[in-house]
């Protein structure tokens, strides 16, 4: 009963114009803070990203390692081709489904009214799940307006709990189009964000809607070649706390109010990344890291490049694209 009624509450809340500002409200296991999204539901602000997992099978083991370490949020996508592994891990973990937040993303070839609902059903089938907690339109190209209409229907049907936009920081035009076209407003914006690219203008833009920021490449990603880990300020703060540079960066994200999804397949890194809730950065340390902002993004594909690369393929070679952008 709860599963059927809750999405209806979300739809009515969004359609009525009621705004719930994103705010922390309690914690999940391992002291991970929960944020209340603008539709009233709670999301863990720390999770595992599964982008560029070596294989679906490795993804399954990575997710199991994460869940056993205290993670309760897993981010995947159709384009990553590892959703089935995520679903198997959820089942094998023995953790009640309602305690795990599952995010996935639709690819542009799945966009369109009358097309996207079928794609959502196929996504649920791949993961062997009854519902998805957060569903994104992955890229701001193609008929994302039509996709959004079907996504709103999926919310009303109880198949999805919250809707988000990924990479809609690409231009003012695509962001405004989705905001003007949507009845159920986006609850989360996912974009590249880290100490060298803190995205302050975009953060200010989404504030009126209470949209939560979720950061991909929070540690810079593979194409950064570990640049953030070598920064003297971050290294100095890490040494002061007896932590790694990665842990300091992730702690900064949490204290800055972001949701953060570091990707890893190495079990040691997965466990290391969540060990950030037993210390805190001082106001001075937060200010020192904020001062590193220079809007230096490590992935810089233009909107036109995305249209050419993403619109005509169901199985994008994201690894190749990432390598080309290094």
Coordinates of C-alpha atoms in Angstrom, one line a residue:
X1 CA 0.0 0.0 0.0
X2 CA 2.7 2.4 0.9
X3 CA 4.5 1.9 -2.4
X4 CA 1.3 2.8 -4.3
X5 CA 0.3 5.8 -2.3
X6 CA 3.7 7.4 -1.9
X7 CA 4.3 8.3 -5.5
X8 CA 0.8 9.7 -5.7
X9 CA 1.7 12.0 -2.8
X10 CA 4.8 13.1 -4.7
X11 CA 2.8 13.9 -7.8
X12 CA 0.2 15.9 -5.9
X13 CA 2.9 17.8 -4.0
X14 CA 4.8 18.7 -7.2
X15 CA 1.7 19.6 -9.2
X16 CA 0.3 21.8 -6.5
X17 CA 3.3 24.1 -6.6
X18 CA 4.3 23.2 -3.0
X19 CA 8.0 23.6 -2.5
X20 CA 10.0 21.6 0.0
X21 CA 13.5 23.0 0.3
X22 CA 16.2 20.3 0.1
X23 CA 17.5 19.9 3.7
X24 CA 19.2 17.2 5.8
X25 CA 16.9 15.1 7.9
X26 CA 18.5 12.4 9.9
X27 CA 21.0 9.8 8.8
X28 CA 21.1 6.3 7.4
X29 CA 23.5 3.6 8.4
X30 CA 27.2 4.6 8.8
X31 CA 26.0 8.2 9.7
X32 CA 25.3 9.1 6.0
X33 CA 23.1 12.2 6.0
X34 CA 19.7 12.0 4.4
X35 CA 18.5 15.0 2.4
X36 CA 14.8 15.8 2.0
X37 CA 14.2 16.5 -1.6
X38 CA 11.8 19.1 -3.0
X39 CA 9.1 16.4 -3.3
X40 CA 9.3 15.5 0.3
X41 CA 11.2 12.2 0.2
X42 CA 14.5 11.3 1.7
X43 CA 17.7 10.4 -0.2
X44 CA 21.1 9.4 1.2
X45 CA 23.7 12.0 0.2
X46 CA 26.5 9.5 -0.3
X47 CA 26.6 6.6 -2.7
X48 CA 28.5 4.5 -5.1
X49 CA 28.8 5.5 -8.7
X50 CA 29.0 2.6 -11.2
X51 CA 30.3 4.5 -14.3
X52 CA 33.0 2.6 -16.1
X53 CA 32.8 -0.6 -14.0
X54 CA 35.0 -3.2 -15.8
X55 CA 32.0 -5.5 -16.3
X56 CA 28.5 -6.2 -15.1
X57 CA 29.9 -9.0 -12.9
X58 CA 32.5 -6.7 -11.3
X59 CA 29.7 -4.1 -10.8
X60 CA 27.7 -6.7 -8.8
X61 CA 30.7 -7.3 -6.5
X62 CA 31.4 -3.6 -6.2
X63 CA 27.9 -3.0 -5.1
X64 CA 27.9 -5.8 -2.6
X65 CA 31.2 -4.5 -1.2
X66 CA 29.6 -1.1 -0.9
X67 CA 26.4 -2.3 0.7
X68 CA 28.3 -4.3 3.3
X69 CA 30.5 -1.3 4.0
X70 CA 27.4 0.9 4.8
X71 CA 26.5 2.4 1.5
X72 CA 22.7 2.7 0.9
X73 CA 22.7 4.6 -2.4
X74 CA 23.8 3.2 -5.8
X75 CA 23.9 5.2 -9.0
X76 CA 23.8 3.4 -12.4
X77 CA 22.4 4.0 -15.9
X78 CA 21.3 2.1 -19.0
X79 CA 24.4 3.5 -20.8
X80 CA 26.7 1.9 -18.2
X81 CA 25.4 -1.6 -19.1
X82 CA 25.7 -2.7 -15.5
X83 CA 22.1 -2.3 -14.2
X84 CA 21.6 -6.1 -14.0
X85 CA 24.6 -6.4 -11.7
X86 CA 23.2 -3.7 -9.5
X87 CA 19.9 -5.5 -9.2
X88 CA 21.6 -8.8 -8.4
X89 CA 23.6 -7.1 -5.7
X90 CA 20.5 -5.6 -4.1
X91 CA 18.9 -9.0 -3.9
X92 CA 22.1 -10.8 -2.7
X93 CA 22.8 -8.2 0.0
X94 CA 19.8 -9.3 2.1
X95 CA 19.1 -5.6 2.9
X96 CA 15.4 -4.7 2.7
X97 CA 14.8 -3.0 -0.7
X98 CA 13.3 0.1 1.0
X99 CA 16.6 0.8 2.7
X100 CA 18.5 1.1 -0.5
X101 CA 18.3 4.1 -2.8
X102 CA 18.6 3.1 -6.5
X103 CA 19.3 5.7 -9.2
X104 CA 19.3 5.0 -12.9
X105 CA 19.2 7.1 -16.1
X106 CA 17.5 6.9 -19.5
X107 CA 19.6 7.2 -22.6
X108 CA 18.5 9.7 -25.4
X109 CA 17.5 6.9 -27.8
X110 CA 14.9 6.0 -25.1
X111 CA 13.4 9.5 -25.0
X112 CA 9.9 10.3 -26.3
X113 CA 6.3 10.2 -25.2
X114 CA 5.0 6.6 -25.6
X115 CA 8.6 5.3 -25.9
X116 CA 10.0 6.1 -22.4
X117 CA 7.4 4.2 -20.4
X118 CA 8.4 1.0 -22.3
X119 CA 12.1 1.8 -21.6
X120 CA 11.3 2.3 -17.9
X121 CA 9.6 -1.2 -17.8
X122 CA 12.7 -2.7 -19.5
X123 CA 14.9 -1.0 -16.9
X124 CA 12.9 -2.4 -14.0
X125 CA 13.2 -5.8 -15.7
X126 CA 16.9 -5.6 -16.1
X127 CA 17.3 -4.8 -12.4
X128 CA 14.5 -7.1 -11.3
X129 CA 13.1 -4.3 -9.2
X130 CA 9.5 -3.1 -8.6
X131 CA 10.5 0.6 -8.6
X132 CA 13.4 3.0 -9.1
X133 CA 14.0 5.7 -6.4
X134 CA 15.5 8.3 -8.8
X135 CA 15.3 8.4 -12.5
X136 CA 17.3 10.8 -14.7
X137 CA 17.2 11.9 -18.2
X138 CA 20.9 11.2 -18.8
X139 CA 21.7 13.8 -21.4
X140 CA 20.1 17.1 -22.6
X141 CA 19.8 16.0 -26.2
X142 CA 16.9 14.4 -28.2
X143 CA 13.2 14.5 -27.1
X144 CA 13.8 14.8 -23.4
X145 CA 10.5 16.8 -23.0
X146 CA 8.6 13.8 -24.3
X147 CA 10.6 11.5 -22.1
X148 CA 9.7 13.7 -19.1
X149 CA 6.0 13.4 -19.8
X150 CA 6.3 9.6 -19.6
X151 CA 8.5 9.8 -16.5
X152 CA 5.8 11.8 -14.8
X153 CA 3.4 9.0 -15.7
X154 CA 5.8 6.5 -14.2
X155 CA 5.8 8.5 -10.9
X156 CA 2.0 8.4 -10.8
X157 CA 2.1 4.7 -11.5
X158 CA 4.4 4.0 -8.6
X159 CA 7.3 2.9 -10.8
X160 CA 9.6 5.8 -9.9
X161 CA 9.8 7.9 -6.8
X162 CA 11.7 11.0 -7.9
X163 CA 12.9 12.6 -11.2
X164 CA 16.2 14.2 -12.0
X165 CA 18.1 15.9 -14.7
X166 CA 21.7 14.9 -15.5
X167 CA 24.1 17.2 -17.4
X168 CA 21.4 19.9 -17.8
X169 CA 24.0 22.4 -16.9
X170 CA 25.0 22.2 -20.6
X171 CA 23.1 25.4 -21.5
X172 CA 20.5 27.8 -20.2
X173 CA 18.3 26.8 -23.1
X174 CA 18.0 23.1 -22.2
X175 CA 17.6 23.8 -18.5
X176 CA 14.8 26.3 -19.0
X177 CA 13.1 24.1 -21.5
X178 CA 12.8 21.2 -19.0
X179 CA 11.7 23.5 -16.2
X180 CA 9.0 25.2 -18.4
X181 CA 7.8 21.8 -19.8
X182 CA 7.6 19.8 -16.6
X183 CA 4.7 19.4 -14.2
X184 CA 6.6 17.3 -11.7
X185 CA 9.8 19.4 -11.2
X186 CA 13.3 17.9 -11.1
X187 CA 14.3 17.0 -7.6
X188 CA 18.0 16.5 -8.3
X189 CA 20.6 17.9 -10.8
X190 CA 23.6 15.7 -11.5
X191 CA 26.7 17.4 -12.9
X192 CA 30.5 17.4 -12.7
X193 CA 31.4 19.2 -9.5
X194 CA 34.6 19.1 -7.3
X195 CA 36.9 21.6 -5.6
X196 CA 38.4 22.8 -9.0
X197 CA 34.9 23.3 -10.5
X198 CA 32.4 24.2 -7.8
X199 CA 29.7 25.3 -10.2
X200 CA 28.5 28.2 -8.2
X201 CA 26.5 29.9 -10.9
X202 CA 24.5 26.7 -11.6
X203 CA 24.0 26.1 -7.9
X204 CA 22.5 29.6 -7.6
X205 CA 20.3 29.0 -10.7
X206 CA 18.6 25.9 -9.2
X207 CA 18.0 27.3 -5.7
X208 CA 14.5 28.7 -6.4
X209 CA 13.3 25.2 -7.1
X210 CA 15.0 23.5 -4.1
X211 CA 16.9 21.2 -6.5
X212 CA 19.6 19.1 -4.9
X213 CA 23.0 19.0 -6.5
X214 CA 24.6 15.6 -7.0
X215 CA 28.2 15.5 -8.1
X216 CA 29.8 13.1 -10.6
X217 CA 33.5 13.1 -10.9
X218 CA 33.7 14.4 -7.3
X219 CA 37.3 13.3 -7.1
X220 CA 38.1 14.5 -10.7
X221 CA 37.6 11.2 -12.5
X222 CA 40.2 9.1 -14.2
X223 CA 40.8 11.7 -16.9
X224 CA 42.1 14.2 -14.2
X225 CA 45.1 11.9 -13.6
X226 CA 44.8 12.4 -9.9
X227 CA 45.2 16.2 -10.1
X228 CA 43.0 17.0 -7.0
X229 CA 44.9 14.4 -4.9
X230 CA 48.2 16.3 -5.6
X231 CA 46.9 19.7 -4.6
X232 CA 49.0 21.1 -1.8
X233 CA 46.0 22.5 0.1
X234 CA 44.1 19.3 0.0
X235 CA 47.3 17.3 0.9
X236 CA 48.0 19.6 3.9
X237 CA 44.4 19.2 5.2
X238 CA 44.5 15.5 4.7
X239 CA 47.8 15.2 6.7
X240 CA 46.3 17.2 9.5
X241 CA 43.4 14.8 9.9
X242 CA 45.2 11.6 9.2
X243 CA 43.0 11.0 6.2
X244 CA 43.6 10.6 2.5
X245 CA 43.2 13.4 0.0
X246 CA 40.2 11.5 -1.4
X247 CA 38.5 11.4 2.0
X248 CA 39.1 15.1 2.5
X249 CA 37.6 16.0 -0.9
X250 CA 34.5 13.8 -0.2
X251 CA 34.1 15.3 3.3
X252 CA 34.2 18.7 1.7
X253 CA 31.4 17.7 -0.7
X254 CA 29.3 16.5 2.3
X255 CA 29.8 19.6 4.3
X256 CA 29.1 21.8 1.3
X257 CA 25.6 20.2 1.1
X258 CA 26.1 18.1 -2.0
X259 CA 25.1 14.5 -2.7
X260 CA 28.2 12.7 -3.9
X261 CA 28.6 9.4 -5.7
X262 CA 32.3 8.5 -6.1
X263 CA 32.9 5.6 -8.4
X264 CA 35.2 2.7 -7.6
X265 CA 35.6 -1.0 -8.2
X266 CA 38.6 -1.6 -6.0
X267 CA 37.2 -2.9 -2.7
X268 CA 39.8 -0.9 -0.7
X269 CA 38.8 2.3 -2.3
X270 CA 35.1 1.6 -1.9
X271 CA 35.6 1.1 1.8
X272 CA 38.0 4.1 2.1
X273 CA 35.6 6.5 0.5
X274 CA 32.8 6.0 3.0
X275 CA 35.1 6.5 6.0
X276 CA 34.4 10.2 6.1
X277 CA 31.8 10.5 8.8
X278 CA 34.2 10.3 11.7
X279 CA 35.8 13.7 11.2
X280 CA 34.9 17.2 10.2
X281 CA 36.6 20.0 8.3
X282 CA 36.9 23.3 10.2
X283 CA 35.5 26.6 8.8
X284 CA 39.0 27.6 7.8
X285 CA 39.7 24.3 6.0
X286 CA 36.4 24.6 4.1
X287 CA 37.3 28.2 3.1
X288 CA 40.7 27.0 1.9
X289 CA 39.2 24.4 -0.3
X290 CA 36.5 26.8 -1.6
X291 CA 39.3 29.1 -2.6
X292 CA 40.6 26.4 -5.0
X293 CA 37.7 27.0 -7.4
X294 CA 38.7 27.9 -10.9
X295 CA 35.9 26.3 -12.9
X296 CA 38.3 23.7 -14.3
X297 CA 36.2 20.8 -15.5
X298 CA 37.8 17.6 -16.6
X299 CA 35.1 16.5 -19.0
X300 CA 34.3 19.2 -21.6
X301 CA 32.2 17.7 -24.3
X302 CA 30.0 20.4 -25.9
X303 CA 26.3 20.1 -26.4
X304 CA 26.8 19.8 -30.2
X305 CA 29.4 17.0 -29.6
X306 CA 26.9 15.2 -27.4
X307 CA 24.2 15.4 -30.1
X308 CA 26.5 13.8 -32.6
X309 CA 27.8 11.2 -30.2
X310 CA 24.7 10.2 -28.3
X311 CA 21.6 10.5 -30.4
X312 CA 22.1 7.7 -32.9
X313 CA 23.4 4.8 -30.7
X314 CA 21.8 2.6 -28.2
X315 CA 25.1 1.5 -26.7
X316 CA 27.5 4.4 -26.5
X317 CA 31.1 3.6 -26.0
X318 CA 31.5 5.8 -22.9
X319 CA 34.9 4.4 -22.1
X320 CA 36.2 5.4 -25.5
X321 CA 34.6 8.9 -25.2
X322 CA 36.2 9.3 -21.8
X323 CA 39.6 8.3 -23.1
X324 CA 39.3 10.8 -26.0
X325 CA 38.5 13.6 -23.6
X326 CA 41.7 13.1 -21.5

